[in-house]
Amino acid sequence: MIKQYMVPVYALLVKSGGWVIEPTGAAGEKVVPEEYRLPVAEYLAAQNA
């Protein structure tokens, strides 16, 4: 279940460079939970439009 208030939080973490949307396999990376990846990507895209 997606909590809408967490989408901007995860987006901020991704924008700051501390987290990534998709796992790259790097050791110790922090990844947005799978169920939030699409909503966070859409949120970030809307912010750049």
Coordinates of N, CA and C in Angstrom, one line a residue:
M1 N 0.8 -1.2 0.0 CA 0.0 0.0 0.0 C 0.9 1.2 0.0
I2 N 0.6 2.1 -0.9 CA 1.4 3.3 -1.1 C 0.8 4.4 -0.2
K3 N 1.7 5.1 0.6 CA 1.3 6.2 1.4 C 1.7 7.4 0.6
Q4 N 0.7 8.2 0.2 CA 1.0 9.4 -0.7 C 2.0 10.4 -0.1
Y5 N 2.0 10.5 1.2 CA 2.8 11.5 1.8 C 4.3 11.1 1.7
M6 N 4.6 9.8 1.4 CA 5.9 9.4 1.3 C 6.5 9.6 -0.1
V7 N 5.7 9.8 -1.1 CA 6.2 10.0 -2.5 C 7.1 11.3 -2.5
P8 N 6.7 12.4 -2.0 CA 7.6 13.6 -2.1 C 8.9 13.4 -1.2
V9 N 8.8 12.6 -0.1 CA 9.9 12.3 0.7 C 10.9 11.5 0.0
Y10 N 10.5 10.4 -0.7 CA 11.4 9.6 -1.5 C 12.0 10.4 -2.6
A11 N 11.2 11.3 -3.2 CA 11.7 12.1 -4.3 C 12.8 13.1 -3.9
L12 N 12.6 13.6 -2.7 CA 13.6 14.5 -2.2 C 14.9 13.7 -1.9
L13 N 14.8 12.5 -1.4 CA 16.0 11.7 -1.1 C 16.7 11.3 -2.5
V14 N 15.9 11.1 -3.5 CA 16.5 10.8 -4.8 C 17.2 12.0 -5.4
K15 N 16.5 13.2 -5.3 CA 17.1 14.4 -5.8 C 18.4 14.8 -5.1
S16 N 18.5 14.5 -3.8 CA 19.7 14.9 -3.1 C 20.8 13.9 -3.4
G17 N 20.5 12.8 -4.0 CA 21.6 11.9 -4.4 C 21.9 10.8 -3.4
G18 N 21.2 10.8 -2.3 CA 21.4 9.8 -1.3 C 20.7 8.4 -1.6
W19 N 19.7 8.5 -2.4 CA 18.9 7.2 -2.7 C 18.8 7.2 -4.3
V20 N 18.5 6.0 -4.8 CA 18.3 5.8 -6.2 C 17.0 5.1 -6.4
I21 N 16.4 5.4 -7.6 CA 15.1 4.8 -7.9 C 15.2 3.3 -8.3
E22 N 16.2 3.0 -9.1 CA 16.4 1.6 -9.6 C 17.8 1.1 -9.0
P23 N 17.8 -0.1 -8.5 CA 19.1 -0.6 -8.0 C 20.1 -0.8 -9.1
T24 N 21.3 -0.5 -8.8 CA 22.4 -0.6 -9.7 C 23.4 -1.7 -9.4
G25 N 23.2 -2.3 -8.2 CA 24.1 -3.3 -7.7 C 25.3 -2.8 -6.9
A26 N 25.4 -1.5 -6.7 CA 26.5 -1.0 -5.9 C 26.3 -1.4 -4.5
A27 N 27.4 -1.6 -3.8 CA 27.3 -2.0 -2.4 C 26.9 -0.8 -1.6
G28 N 25.9 -1.1 -0.7 CA 25.5 -0.1 0.3 C 24.6 1.0 -0.2
E29 N 24.1 0.9 -1.5 CA 23.2 1.9 -2.0 C 21.8 1.8 -1.4
K30 N 21.2 2.9 -1.2 CA 19.8 2.9 -0.7 C 18.9 3.1 -1.9
V31 N 17.9 2.2 -1.9 CA 17.0 2.1 -3.1 C 15.5 2.4 -2.6
V32 N 14.8 3.2 -3.4 CA 13.4 3.4 -3.1 C 12.7 2.1 -3.2
P33 N 11.8 1.8 -2.2 CA 11.0 0.6 -2.2 C 10.3 0.4 -3.6
E34 N 10.2 -0.8 -4.0 CA 9.7 -1.1 -5.4 C 8.3 -0.5 -5.6
E35 N 7.4 -0.6 -4.7 CA 6.1 -0.1 -4.9 C 6.0 1.4 -5.1
Y36 N 7.1 2.1 -4.6 CA 7.1 3.6 -4.8 C 7.9 4.1 -6.0
R37 N 8.5 3.2 -6.7 CA 9.4 3.6 -7.8 C 8.7 4.4 -8.9
L38 N 7.6 3.9 -9.4 CA 6.8 4.6 -10.4 C 6.2 5.9 -9.9
P39 N 5.5 5.9 -8.8 CA 5.0 7.2 -8.3 C 6.1 8.2 -8.1
V40 N 7.3 7.8 -7.6 CA 8.3 8.8 -7.3 C 8.9 9.3 -8.7
A41 N 9.0 8.4 -9.6 CA 9.5 8.8 -11.0 C 8.5 9.8 -11.6
E42 N 7.2 9.5 -11.5 CA 6.2 10.4 -12.1 C 6.2 11.8 -11.3
Y43 N 6.4 11.7 -10.0 CA 6.5 13.0 -9.2 C 7.6 13.8 -9.7
L44 N 8.8 13.2 -9.8 CA 10.0 13.9 -10.3 C 9.8 14.5 -11.7
A45 N 9.2 13.7 -12.6 CA 9.0 14.2 -13.9 C 8.0 15.4 -14.0
A46 N 7.0 15.3 -13.1 CA 6.1 16.5 -13.0 C 6.7 17.7 -12.5
Q47 N 7.7 17.5 -11.6 CA 8.4 18.7 -11.0 C 9.3 19.3 -12.0
N48 N 9.8 18.6 -13.0 CA 10.7 19.1 -14.0 C 10.0 19.6 -15.3
A49 N 8.7 19.4 -15.3 CA 7.9 19.8 -16.5 C 7.6 21.3 -16.4

